[in-house]
PDB file of C-alpha atoms and ligand atoms in Angstrom:
ATOM      1  CA  MET A 189       0.000   0.000   0.000  1.00 56.00           C
ATOM      2  CA  ASP A 190       1.689   3.218  -1.156  1.00 79.00           C
ATOM      3  CA  ARG A 191      -0.471   5.888   0.399  1.00 96.00           C
ATOM      4  CA  ARG A 192      -0.304   6.906   4.020  1.00 98.00           C
ATOM      5  CA  LEU A 193      -3.384   6.531   6.216  1.00 98.00           C
ATOM      6  CA  ALA A 194      -4.928   9.275   8.385  1.00 98.00           C
ATOM      7  CA  LEU A 195      -7.337   8.274  11.163  1.00 99.00           C
ATOM      8  CA  VAL A 196      -9.755  11.061  12.098  1.00 99.00           C
ATOM      9  CA  THR A 197     -12.035  10.746  15.120  1.00 98.00           C
ATOM     10  CA  GLY A 198     -15.268  12.709  15.142  1.00 98.00           C
ATOM     11  CA  ALA A 199     -15.209  12.736  11.331  1.00 98.00           C
ATOM     12  CA  SER A 200     -18.996  12.796  10.944  1.00 98.00           C
ATOM     13  CA  ALA A 201     -19.246  16.596  11.358  1.00 97.00           C
ATOM     14  CA  GLY A 202     -17.504  19.939  11.784  1.00 98.00           C
ATOM     15  CA  ILE A 203     -13.754  20.157  12.255  1.00 98.00           C
ATOM     16  CA  GLY A 204     -13.242  16.386  11.911  1.00 98.00           C
ATOM     17  CA  ALA A 205     -14.952  16.223   8.503  1.00 98.00           C
ATOM     18  CA  ALA A 206     -12.860  19.219   7.415  1.00 98.00           C
ATOM     19  CA  PHE A 207      -9.648  17.496   8.568  1.00 98.00           C
ATOM     20  CA  ALA A 208     -10.596  14.353   6.630  1.00 98.00           C
ATOM     21  CA  LYS A 209     -10.944  16.385   3.420  1.00 98.00           C
ATOM     22  CA  ILE A 210      -7.638  18.183   3.961  1.00 98.00           C
ATOM     23  CA  PHE A 211      -5.648  14.991   4.594  1.00 98.00           C
ATOM     24  CA  ALA A 212      -7.290  13.415   1.513  1.00 98.00           C
ATOM     25  CA  SER A 213      -6.361  16.469  -0.565  1.00 98.00           C
ATOM     26  CA  HIS A 214      -2.734  15.826   0.443  1.00 98.00           C
ATOM     27  CA  GLY A 215      -2.897  12.240  -0.772  1.00 98.00           C
ATOM     28  CA  TYR A 216      -3.699  10.349   2.416  1.00 98.00           C
ATOM     29  CA  ASP A 217      -6.121   7.440   2.551  1.00 98.00           C
ATOM     30  CA  LEU A 218      -8.699   8.084   5.267  1.00 98.00           C
ATOM     31  CA  ALA A 219     -10.060   6.111   8.204  1.00 98.00           C
ATOM     32  CA  LEU A 220     -13.159   7.882   9.469  1.00 98.00           C
ATOM     33  CA  THR A 221     -14.671   7.191  12.848  1.00 98.00           C
ATOM     34  CA  ALA A 222     -17.608   8.528  14.908  1.00 98.00           C
ATOM     35  CA  ARG A 223     -20.964   7.056  15.969  1.00 98.00           C
ATOM     36  CA  ARG A 224     -23.108   8.150  12.980  1.00 98.00           C
ATOM     37  CA  THR A 225     -22.279   5.625  10.279  1.00 98.00           C
ATOM     38  CA  ASP A 226     -24.558   7.211   7.638  1.00 98.00           C
ATOM     39  CA  ARG A 227     -22.682  10.511   7.902  1.00 98.00           C
ATOM     40  CA  LEU A 228     -19.323   8.749   7.707  1.00 98.00           C
ATOM     41  CA  GLU A 229     -20.366   6.710   4.651  1.00 98.00           C
ATOM     42  CA  THR A 230     -21.542   9.850   2.847  1.00 98.00           C
ATOM     43  CA  LEU A 231     -18.274  11.662   3.589  1.00 98.00           C
ATOM     44  CA  ALA A 232     -16.217   8.594   2.636  1.00 98.00           C
ATOM     45  CA  GLU A 233     -17.942   8.452  -0.758  1.00 98.00           C
ATOM     46  CA  GLU A 234     -17.464  12.191  -1.318  1.00 98.00           C
ATOM     47  CA  ILE A 235     -13.755  11.952  -0.480  1.00 98.00           C
ATOM     48  CA  ARG A 236     -13.255   8.843  -2.649  1.00 98.00           C
ATOM     49  CA  LEU A 237     -14.837  10.551  -5.644  1.00 98.00           C
ATOM     50  CA  ARG A 238     -13.098  13.887  -5.208  1.00 98.00           C
ATOM     51  CA  HIS A 239      -9.593  12.763  -4.249  1.00 98.00           C
ATOM     52  CA  GLY A 240      -9.334   9.169  -5.513  1.00 98.00           C
ATOM     53  CA  VAL A 241      -8.008   7.891  -2.187  1.00 98.00           C
ATOM     54  CA  GLU A 242      -9.173   4.851  -0.205  1.00 98.00           C
ATOM     55  CA  THR A 243     -11.612   5.491   2.639  1.00 98.00           C
ATOM     56  CA  LEU A 244     -12.426   3.193   5.525  1.00 98.00           C
ATOM     57  CA  VAL A 245     -15.351   3.714   7.868  1.00 98.00           C
ATOM     58  CA  VAL A 246     -15.211   2.365  11.416  1.00 98.00           C
ATOM     59  CA  ALA A 247     -18.199   3.299  13.589  1.00 98.00           C
ATOM     60  CA  ALA A 248     -17.328   3.552  17.280  1.00 98.00           C
ATOM     61  CA  ASP A 249     -18.513   5.221  20.456  1.00 98.00           C
ATOM     62  CA  LEU A 250     -15.388   6.554  22.156  1.00 98.00           C
ATOM     63  CA  ALA A 251     -17.230   6.737  25.469  1.00 98.00           C
ATOM     64  CA  LYS A 252     -17.082   2.931  25.566  1.00 97.00           C
ATOM     65  CA  ALA A 253     -13.925   1.332  26.928  1.00 93.00           C
ATOM     66  CA  GLY A 254     -12.241  -0.776  24.239  1.00 96.00           C
ATOM     67  CA  ALA A 255     -13.281   1.551  21.386  1.00 98.00           C
ATOM     68  CA  ALA A 256      -9.658   2.396  20.524  1.00 98.00           C
ATOM     69  CA  ASP A 257      -8.782  -1.305  20.208  1.00 98.00           C
ATOM     70  CA  ARG A 258     -11.842  -1.935  18.052  1.00 98.00           C
ATOM     71  CA  ILE A 259     -10.973   0.914  15.686  1.00 98.00           C
ATOM     72  CA  LEU A 260      -7.297  -0.020  15.369  1.00 98.00           C
ATOM     73  CA  GLY A 261      -8.208  -3.746  15.134  1.00 98.00           C
ATOM     74  CA  ALA A 262     -10.548  -3.016  12.203  1.00 98.00           C
ATOM     75  CA  LEU A 263      -7.763  -1.099  10.448  1.00 98.00           C
ATOM     76  CA  SER A 264      -5.130  -3.766  11.022  1.00 98.00           C
ATOM     77  CA  ALA A 265      -7.611  -6.395   9.713  1.00 98.00           C
ATOM     78  CA  GLU A 266      -7.435  -4.370   6.457  1.00 97.00           C
ATOM     79  CA  GLY A 267      -3.640  -4.473   6.659  1.00 97.00           C
ATOM     80  CA  ARG A 268      -3.407  -0.767   7.512  1.00 98.00           C
ATOM     81  CA  SER A 269      -1.454   1.120  10.129  1.00 98.00           C
ATOM     82  CA  VAL A 270      -1.989   4.742  11.121  1.00 98.00           C
ATOM     83  CA  ASP A 271       0.450   7.369   9.818  1.00 98.00           C
ATOM     84  CA  ALA A 272      -1.581  10.395  10.928  1.00 98.00           C
ATOM     85  CA  LEU A 273      -3.993  10.611  13.857  1.00 99.00           C
ATOM     86  CA  VAL A 274      -6.427  13.460  14.420  1.00 99.00           C
ATOM     87  CA  ASN A 275      -7.897  13.196  17.910  1.00 99.00           C
ATOM     88  CA  ASN A 276     -10.844  15.455  17.238  1.00 98.00           C
ATOM     89  CA  ALA A 277     -14.054  13.902  18.633  1.00 98.00           C
ATOM     90  CA  GLY A 278     -15.511  15.977  21.402  1.00 98.00           C
ATOM     91  CA  TYR A 279     -18.486  17.756  22.892  1.00 97.00           C
ATOM     92  CA  GLY A 280     -19.478  20.017  25.760  1.00 96.00           C
ATOM     93  CA  LEU A 281     -21.252  18.964  28.920  1.00 96.00           C
ATOM     94  CA  PRO A 282     -23.241  21.979  30.189  1.00 94.00           C
ATOM     95  CA  GLY A 283     -23.981  22.582  33.850  1.00 94.00           C
ATOM     96  CA  THR A 284     -21.957  22.909  37.031  1.00 95.00           C
ATOM     97  CA  PHE A 285     -20.087  19.917  38.425  1.00 96.00           C
ATOM     98  CA  ALA A 286     -22.572  19.468  41.276  1.00 97.00           C
ATOM     99  CA  GLU A 287     -25.557  19.542  38.915  1.00 94.00           C
ATOM    100  CA  THR A 288     -24.308  16.795  36.615  1.00 96.00           C
ATOM    101  CA  LYS A 289     -24.265  13.007  37.004  1.00 98.00           C
ATOM    102  CA  TRP A 290     -20.954  11.274  37.568  1.00 98.00           C
ATOM    103  CA  GLU A 291     -21.730   8.765  34.781  1.00 98.00           C
ATOM    104  CA  ASP A 292     -21.904  11.683  32.332  1.00 98.00           C
ATOM    105  CA  GLN A 293     -18.634  13.164  33.580  1.00 98.00           C
ATOM    106  CA  ALA A 294     -16.942   9.752  33.422  1.00 98.00           C
ATOM    107  CA  ALA A 295     -18.105   9.264  29.812  1.00 98.00           C
ATOM    108  CA  PHE A 296     -16.889  12.803  29.050  1.00 98.00           C
ATOM    109  CA  LEU A 297     -13.410  12.027  30.399  1.00 98.00           C
ATOM    110  CA  GLN A 298     -13.347   8.800  28.403  1.00 98.00           C
ATOM    111  CA  VAL A 299     -14.080  10.640  25.116  1.00 98.00           C
ATOM    112  CA  MET A 300     -12.063  13.803  25.772  1.00 98.00           C
ATOM    113  CA  VAL A 301      -9.007  12.443  27.605  1.00 98.00           C
ATOM    114  CA  THR A 302      -8.671   8.661  27.746  1.00 98.00           C
ATOM    115  CA  ALA A 303      -9.555   7.845  24.120  1.00 98.00           C
ATOM    116  CA  PRO A 304      -7.134  10.377  22.563  1.00 98.00           C
ATOM    117  CA  CYS A 305      -4.320   9.283  24.885  1.00 98.00           C
ATOM    118  CA  GLU A 306      -5.024   5.587  24.224  1.00 98.00           C
ATOM    119  CA  LEU A 307      -5.159   6.035  20.455  1.00 98.00           C
ATOM    120  CA  ALA A 308      -1.922   8.035  20.465  1.00 98.00           C
ATOM    121  CA  HIS A 309      -0.244   5.465  22.715  1.00 98.00           C
ATOM    122  CA  LYS A 310      -1.236   2.629  20.410  1.00 98.00           C
ATOM    123  CA  VAL A 311      -0.270   4.233  17.086  1.00 98.00           C
ATOM    124  CA  LEU A 312       2.999   5.826  18.251  1.00 98.00           C
ATOM    125  CA  PRO A 313       5.258   2.734  18.241  1.00 98.00           C
ATOM    126  CA  GLY A 314       4.464   2.134  14.552  1.00 98.00           C
ATOM    127  CA  MET A 315       5.054   5.801  13.742  1.00 98.00           C
ATOM    128  CA  VAL A 316       8.403   5.760  15.545  1.00 98.00           C
ATOM    129  CA  GLU A 317       9.413   2.541  13.769  1.00 98.00           C
ATOM    130  CA  ARG A 318       8.517   3.990  10.351  1.00 97.00           C
ATOM    131  CA  ARG A 319      10.084   7.318  11.345  1.00 98.00           C
ATOM    132  CA  PHE A 320       7.001   9.222  10.215  1.00 98.00           C
ATOM    133  CA  GLY A 321       3.943  10.320  12.117  1.00 98.00           C
ATOM    134  CA  ARG A 322       1.487  13.173  12.469  1.00 98.00           C
ATOM    135  CA  ILE A 323      -0.698  13.624  15.560  1.00 98.00           C
ATOM    136  CA  VAL A 324      -3.132  16.514  15.950  1.00 99.00           C
ATOM    137  CA  ASN A 325      -4.926  16.748  19.268  1.00 98.00           C
ATOM    138  CA  VAL A 326      -7.880  19.079  18.840  1.00 98.00           C
ATOM    139  CA  ALA A 327      -7.844  21.005  22.118  1.00 98.00           C
ATOM    140  CA  SER A 328      -9.370  24.479  22.450  1.00 98.00           C
ATOM    141  CA  LEU A 329      -8.696  28.079  23.365  1.00 97.00           C
ATOM    142  CA  ALA A 330     -10.498  27.015  26.562  1.00 96.00           C
ATOM    143  CA  GLY A 331      -7.391  24.943  27.352  1.00 97.00           C
ATOM    144  CA  LEU A 332      -5.230  28.084  27.321  1.00 97.00           C
ATOM    145  CA  VAL A 333      -7.332  30.308  29.587  1.00 95.00           C
ATOM    146  CA  PRO A 334      -8.370  29.761  33.234  1.00 94.00           C
ATOM    147  CA  GLY A 335     -11.257  27.469  34.061  1.00 93.00           C
ATOM    148  CA  ALA A 336     -14.781  28.852  33.955  1.00 90.00           C
ATOM    149  CA  ALA A 337     -17.867  28.025  35.984  1.00 92.00           C
ATOM    150  CA  GLY A 338     -19.989  25.512  34.092  1.00 92.00           C
ATOM    151  CA  HIS A 339     -18.837  22.956  31.472  1.00 94.00           C
ATOM    152  CA  THR A 340     -16.470  22.194  34.363  1.00 95.00           C
ATOM    153  CA  LEU A 341     -14.156  19.542  32.928  1.00 97.00           C
ATOM    154  CA  TYR A 342     -14.110  20.968  29.396  1.00 97.00           C
ATOM    155  CA  GLY A 343     -11.291  23.490  29.916  1.00 96.00           C
ATOM    156  CA  ALA A 344      -9.434  21.031  32.152  1.00 98.00           C
ATOM    157  CA  SER A 345      -9.629  18.274  29.522  1.00 98.00           C
ATOM    158  CA  LYS A 346      -8.395  20.646  26.813  1.00 98.00           C
ATOM    159  CA  ALA A 347      -5.565  21.968  29.019  1.00 98.00           C
ATOM    160  CA  MET A 348      -4.574  18.364  29.575  1.00 98.00           C
ATOM    161  CA  LEU A 349      -4.491  17.802  25.790  1.00 98.00           C
ATOM    162  CA  VAL A 350      -2.287  20.872  25.379  1.00 98.00           C
ATOM    163  CA  ARG A 351       0.268  19.679  27.943  1.00 98.00           C
ATOM    164  CA  PHE A 352       0.065  16.109  26.617  1.00 98.00           C
ATOM    165  CA  SER A 353       0.728  17.367  23.081  1.00 98.00           C
ATOM    166  CA  GLN A 354       3.706  19.449  24.195  1.00 98.00           C
ATOM    167  CA  SER A 355       5.315  16.408  25.832  1.00 98.00           C
ATOM    168  CA  LEU A 356       4.576  14.172  22.833  1.00 98.00           C
ATOM    169  CA  HIS A 357       5.900  16.891  20.540  1.00 98.00           C
ATOM    170  CA  LEU A 358       9.259  16.785  22.340  1.00 98.00           C
ATOM    171  CA  GLU A 359       9.306  12.994  22.500  1.00 98.00           C
ATOM    172  CA  GLY A 360       8.378  12.596  18.842  1.00 96.00           C
ATOM    173  CA  GLU A 361      10.835  15.079  17.339  1.00 93.00           C
ATOM    174  CA  PRO A 362      13.841  12.731  17.049  1.00 95.00           C
ATOM    175  CA  SER A 363      11.681  10.073  15.315  1.00 96.00           C
ATOM    176  CA  GLY A 364       9.987  12.242  12.711  1.00 97.00           C
ATOM    177  CA  VAL A 365       6.697  12.228  14.614  1.00 98.00           C
ATOM    178  CA  HIS A 366       5.110  15.691  14.548  1.00 98.00           C
ATOM    179  CA  VAL A 367       2.608  16.520  17.289  1.00 98.00           C
ATOM    180  CA  THR A 368       0.394  19.598  17.526  1.00 98.00           C
ATOM    181  CA  ALA A 369      -2.305  20.778  19.907  1.00 98.00           C
ATOM    182  CA  LEU A 370      -4.846  22.694  17.844  1.00 98.00           C
ATOM    183  CA  CYS A 371      -6.602  25.305  19.988  1.00 98.00           C
ATOM    184  CA  PRO A 372      -9.564  26.772  18.094  1.00 98.00           C
ATOM    185  CA  GLY A 373     -11.855  29.459  19.401  1.00 97.00           C
ATOM    186  CA  PHE A 374     -15.488  29.654  18.315  1.00 96.00           C
ATOM    187  CA  THR A 375     -15.883  27.539  15.192  1.00 96.00           C
ATOM    188  CA  TYR A 376     -18.925  26.959  13.005  1.00 94.00           C
ATOM    189  CA  SER A 377     -19.830  23.269  13.412  1.00 94.00           C
ATOM    190  CA  GLU A 378     -22.541  21.245  15.162  1.00 90.00           C
ATOM    191  CA  PHE A 379     -20.816  21.675  18.544  1.00 93.00           C
ATOM    192  CA  HIS A 380     -23.142  24.338  19.956  1.00 91.00           C
ATOM    193  CA  ASP A 381     -26.258  22.612  18.557  1.00 88.00           C
ATOM    194  CA  VAL A 382     -25.275  19.346  20.241  1.00 91.00           C
ATOM    195  CA  ASN A 383     -24.774  20.986  23.660  1.00 89.00           C
ATOM    196  CA  GLY A 384     -27.856  23.171  23.314  1.00 87.00           C
ATOM    197  CA  THR A 385     -26.077  26.533  23.549  1.00 86.00           C
ATOM    198  CA  ARG A 386     -26.449  27.751  19.927  1.00 90.00           C
ATOM    199  CA  ALA A 387     -28.942  30.586  20.547  1.00 88.00           C
ATOM    200  CA  GLN A 388     -27.155  31.874  23.649  1.00 86.00           C
ATOM    201  CA  VAL A 389     -23.676  31.676  22.117  1.00 87.00           C
ATOM    202  CA  SER A 390     -24.747  33.285  18.834  1.00 87.00           C
ATOM    203  CA  ALA A 391     -26.351  36.165  20.733  1.00 87.00           C
ATOM    204  CA  SER A 392     -23.335  36.798  22.995  1.00 85.00           C
ATOM    205  CA  THR A 393     -20.443  36.267  20.558  1.00 88.00           C
ATOM    206  CA  PRO A 394     -19.585  38.708  17.744  1.00 90.00           C
ATOM    207  CA  PRO A 395     -19.218  37.263  14.234  1.00 88.00           C
ATOM    208  CA  TRP A 396     -15.524  38.260  14.013  1.00 90.00           C
ATOM    209  CA  LEU A 397     -14.714  35.760  16.780  1.00 91.00           C
ATOM    210  CA  TRP A 398     -15.944  32.831  14.644  1.00 94.00           C
ATOM    211  CA  LEU A 399     -13.985  30.782  12.147  1.00 96.00           C
ATOM    212  CA  GLY A 400     -15.131  28.141   9.680  1.00 97.00           C
ATOM    213  CA  ALA A 401     -14.290  24.480  10.346  1.00 98.00           C
ATOM    214  CA  ASP A 402     -12.307  24.380   7.074  1.00 98.00           C
ATOM    215  CA  GLU A 403     -10.084  27.309   8.131  1.00 98.00           C
ATOM    216  CA  VAL A 404      -9.470  25.724  11.531  1.00 98.00           C
ATOM    217  CA  ALA A 405      -8.567  22.329  10.070  1.00 98.00           C
ATOM    218  CA  ALA A 406      -6.339  23.955   7.424  1.00 98.00           C
ATOM    219  CA  ALA A 407      -4.430  25.798  10.174  1.00 98.00           C
ATOM    220  CA  GLY A 408      -4.083  22.508  12.088  1.00 98.00           C
ATOM    221  CA  TYR A 409      -2.781  20.645   9.038  1.00 98.00           C
ATOM    222  CA  GLU A 410      -0.253  23.348   8.286  1.00 98.00           C
ATOM    223  CA  ALA A 411       0.894  23.450  11.923  1.00 98.00           C
ATOM    224  CA  VAL A 412       1.432  19.706  12.222  1.00 98.00           C
ATOM    225  CA  GLU A 413       3.328  19.644   8.926  1.00 98.00           C
ATOM    226  CA  ALA A 414       5.535  22.451  10.266  1.00 98.00           C
ATOM    227  CA  ASN A 415       5.787  20.564  13.590  1.00 98.00           C
ATOM    228  CA  ARG A 416       4.487  23.393  15.757  1.00 98.00           C
ATOM    229  CA  ALA A 417       3.546  22.244  19.258  1.00 98.00           C
ATOM    230  CA  ILE A 418       0.568  24.597  19.583  1.00 98.00           C
ATOM    231  CA  CYS A 419      -1.603  26.213  16.952  1.00 98.00           C
ATOM    232  CA  VAL A 420      -4.172  28.879  17.764  1.00 98.00           C
ATOM    233  CA  PRO A 421      -6.084  29.708  14.567  1.00 98.00           C
ATOM    234  CA  GLY A 422      -7.234  33.287  13.921  1.00 97.00           C
ATOM    235  CA  ALA A 423      -5.829  36.655  15.049  1.00 97.00           C
ATOM    236  CA  PRO A 424      -8.477  37.375  17.756  1.00 97.00           C
ATOM    237  CA  ASN A 425      -7.916  33.947  19.309  1.00 97.00           C
ATOM    238  CA  LYS A 426      -4.144  34.433  19.242  1.00 98.00           C
ATOM    239  CA  ALA A 427      -4.637  37.768  21.032  1.00 96.00           C
ATOM    240  CA  ILE A 428      -6.857  36.174  23.707  1.00 95.00           C
ATOM    241  CA  ALA A 429      -4.312  33.389  24.276  1.00 96.00           C
ATOM    242  CA  ALA A 430      -1.474  35.941  24.533  1.00 96.00           C
ATOM    243  CA  VAL A 431      -3.360  38.156  27.006  1.00 95.00           C
ATOM    244  CA  ALA A 432      -4.219  35.138  29.177  1.00 93.00           C
ATOM    245  CA  LYS A 433      -0.508  34.344  29.387  1.00 93.00           C
ATOM    246  CA  LEU A 434       0.638  37.888  30.148  1.00 95.00           C
ATOM    247  CA  ILE A 435      -1.741  38.958  32.906  1.00 94.00           C
ATOM    248  CA  PRO A 436      -1.589  37.672  36.507  1.00 91.00           C
ATOM    249  CA  ASP A 437      -3.615  34.523  37.186  1.00 90.00           C
ATOM    250  CA  ASP A 438      -6.077  36.251  39.533  1.00 92.00           C
ATOM    251  CA  TRP A 439      -6.831  38.923  36.893  1.00 92.00           C
ATOM    252  CA  ALA A 440      -7.348  36.219  34.299  1.00 90.00           C
ATOM    253  CA  LEU A 441      -9.668  34.327  36.614  1.00 93.00           C
ATOM    254  CA  ALA A 442     -11.618  37.523  37.341  1.00 92.00           C
ATOM    255  CA  LEU A 443     -11.936  38.053  33.575  1.00 89.00           C
ATOM    256  CA  MET A 444     -13.226  34.510  33.214  1.00 88.00           C
ATOM    257  CA  ALA A 445     -15.802  35.232  35.899  1.00 89.00           C
ATOM    258  CA  SER A 446     -17.154  38.082  33.752  1.00 82.00           C
ATOM    259  CA  GLN A 447     -16.575  36.480  30.346  1.00 70.00           C
ATOM    260  CA  GLY A 448     -17.037  32.908  31.595  1.00 58.00           C
ATOM    261  CA  PRO A 449     -20.430  32.340  30.025  1.00 59.00           C
ATOM    262  CA  ARG A 450     -18.750  33.082  26.680  1.00 58.00           C
ATOM    263  CA  PHE A 451     -15.467  31.189  27.022  1.00 57.00           C
ATOM    264  CA  ARG A 452     -16.690  28.088  28.741  1.00 59.00           C
ATOM    265  CA  LYS A 453     -18.472  27.233  25.505  1.00 63.00           C
ATOM    266  CA  VAL A 454     -15.406  27.332  23.209  1.00 69.00           C
TER     267      VAL A 454
HETATM  268  N1  NAP B 648     -16.890  24.328  17.583  1.00 76.63           N
HETATM  269  C1  NAP B 648     -16.151  25.031  18.431  1.00 76.63           C
HETATM  270  O1  NAP B 648     -16.444  26.218  18.702  1.00 76.63           O
HETATM  271  C2  NAP B 648     -14.926  24.404  19.047  1.00 76.63           C
HETATM  272  C3  NAP B 648     -13.988  25.263  19.657  1.00 76.63           C
HETATM  273  C4  NAP B 648     -12.842  24.729  20.219  1.00 76.63           C
HETATM  274  C5  NAP B 648     -12.622  23.367  20.188  1.00 76.63           C
HETATM  275  N2  NAP B 648     -13.550  22.539  19.611  1.00 76.63           N
HETATM  276  C6  NAP B 648     -13.265  21.094  19.604  1.00 76.63           C
HETATM  277  O2  NAP B 648     -13.259  20.630  18.271  1.00 76.63           O
HETATM  278  C7  NAP B 648     -13.559  19.232  18.258  1.00 76.63           C
HETATM  279  C8  NAP B 648     -14.584  18.960  17.164  1.00 76.63           C
HETATM  280  O3  NAP B 648     -15.777  19.631  17.494  1.00 76.63           O
HETATM  281  P1  NAP B 648     -16.711  20.310  16.396  1.00 76.63           P
HETATM  282  O4  NAP B 648     -16.755  21.735  16.704  1.00 76.63           O
HETATM  283  O5  NAP B 648     -16.343  19.867  15.043  1.00 76.63           O
HETATM  284  O6  NAP B 648     -18.118  19.701  16.873  1.00 76.63           O
HETATM  285  P2  NAP B 648     -19.199  18.787  16.115  1.00 76.63           P
HETATM  286  O7  NAP B 648     -19.525  19.368  14.783  1.00 76.63           O
HETATM  287  O8  NAP B 648     -20.298  18.593  17.090  1.00 76.63           O
HETATM  288  O9  NAP B 648     -18.428  17.407  15.887  1.00 76.63           O
HETATM  289  C9  NAP B 648     -18.097  16.580  16.978  1.00 76.63           C
HETATM  290  C10 NAP B 648     -17.666  15.219  16.465  1.00 76.63           C
HETATM  291  O10 NAP B 648     -17.328  14.396  17.596  1.00 76.63           O
HETATM  292  C11 NAP B 648     -18.008  13.148  17.470  1.00 76.63           C
HETATM  293  N3  NAP B 648     -18.291  12.566  18.765  1.00 76.63           N
HETATM  294  C12 NAP B 648     -18.931  13.157  19.808  1.00 76.63           C
HETATM  295  N4  NAP B 648     -19.097  12.266  20.804  1.00 76.63           N
HETATM  296  C13 NAP B 648     -18.537  11.090  20.374  1.00 76.63           C
HETATM  297  C14 NAP B 648     -18.412   9.784  20.942  1.00 76.63           C
HETATM  298  N5  NAP B 648     -18.919   9.488  22.151  1.00 76.63           N
HETATM  299  N6  NAP B 648     -17.792   8.825  20.218  1.00 76.63           N
HETATM  300  C15 NAP B 648     -17.310   9.085  18.988  1.00 76.63           C
HETATM  301  N7  NAP B 648     -17.398  10.294  18.388  1.00 76.63           N
HETATM  302  C16 NAP B 648     -18.024  11.281  19.080  1.00 76.63           C
HETATM  303  C17 NAP B 648     -19.286  13.482  16.685  1.00 76.63           C
HETATM  304  O11 NAP B 648     -19.742  12.344  15.954  1.00 76.63           O
HETATM  305  P3  NAP B 648     -21.021  11.421  16.276  1.00 76.63           P
HETATM  306  O12 NAP B 648     -22.044  12.292  16.949  1.00 76.63           O
HETATM  307  O13 NAP B 648     -21.420  10.917  14.930  1.00 76.63           O
HETATM  308  O14 NAP B 648     -20.461  10.353  17.159  1.00 76.63           O
HETATM  309  C18 NAP B 648     -18.772  14.531  15.689  1.00 76.63           C
HETATM  310  O15 NAP B 648     -18.214  13.895  14.561  1.00 76.63           O
HETATM  311  C19 NAP B 648     -14.014  18.883  19.676  1.00 76.63           C
HETATM  312  O16 NAP B 648     -12.986  18.227  20.346  1.00 76.63           O
HETATM  313  C20 NAP B 648     -14.314  20.248  20.312  1.00 76.63           C
HETATM  314  O17 NAP B 648     -14.135  20.219  21.696  1.00 76.63           O
HETATM  315  C21 NAP B 648     -14.682  23.036  19.029  1.00 76.63           C
END
């Protein structure tokens, strides 16, 4: 098999679907995973027709333990190994920590933290052996600013992905494995429909803060090719990330208290 394979999680919508198209446009075969098989099949067909690459669809619920093994097992049954991994699947869990059920938080951690780490851990040895690899962990601007009230573990999970990516970035460098944490701000996708915050977020967030999923994925692709540890797409988001770094922590936290309803939904 000549072409490299990119595995994209959360490929049935938004940023993940955009990443799948970008990797295909650069000659990668695609392995698409998410829960909605019909969406994945439609995208797989579109990509096959437009780019002439091979597409594999593996439906999986990343909240279920063992999902990473099932996905990678299905790919190795086709004789394929993963050259590029985009850990993109994700969602928001509204409410304060006390208001939510532990089962929901545990499933959230499984999707947002455990599954990306497990997938990376399982594809890395092959990447190191072949001396080529690309890993994009789709984090968020929320991982670069202080925590906000509500959506409690969202910022924490994304901050974890940022730190994880930085370490992997350093570890991967000598072996030709590029690792990037992509930290988008507000992005047009299904994200805010799924968590039920669309109306509120649209009303409170100016249009210039939003980027398209294609722009975000293009920035992520470019960053991982250039082997940049962190990529914040868009000038306003870069400015927010820079300010959060420069001001004292208690000022930043006070800002989050006033802007929290906005930033906890990124
Ligand atoms: N949109 C934003 O403003 C924004 C900003 C910063 C960061 N992000 C991050 O960007 C990533 C992609 O989000 P998006 O904006 O593209 O949202 P989206 O359009 O809602 O797409 C989310 C994707 O994740 C998949 N997914 C969700 N739960 C899953 C599960 N249990 N198992 C497997 N797949 C699951 C969904 O597929 P199925 O429903 O078919 O399973 C879908 O393909 C997320 O990690 C999000 O946190 C988004």
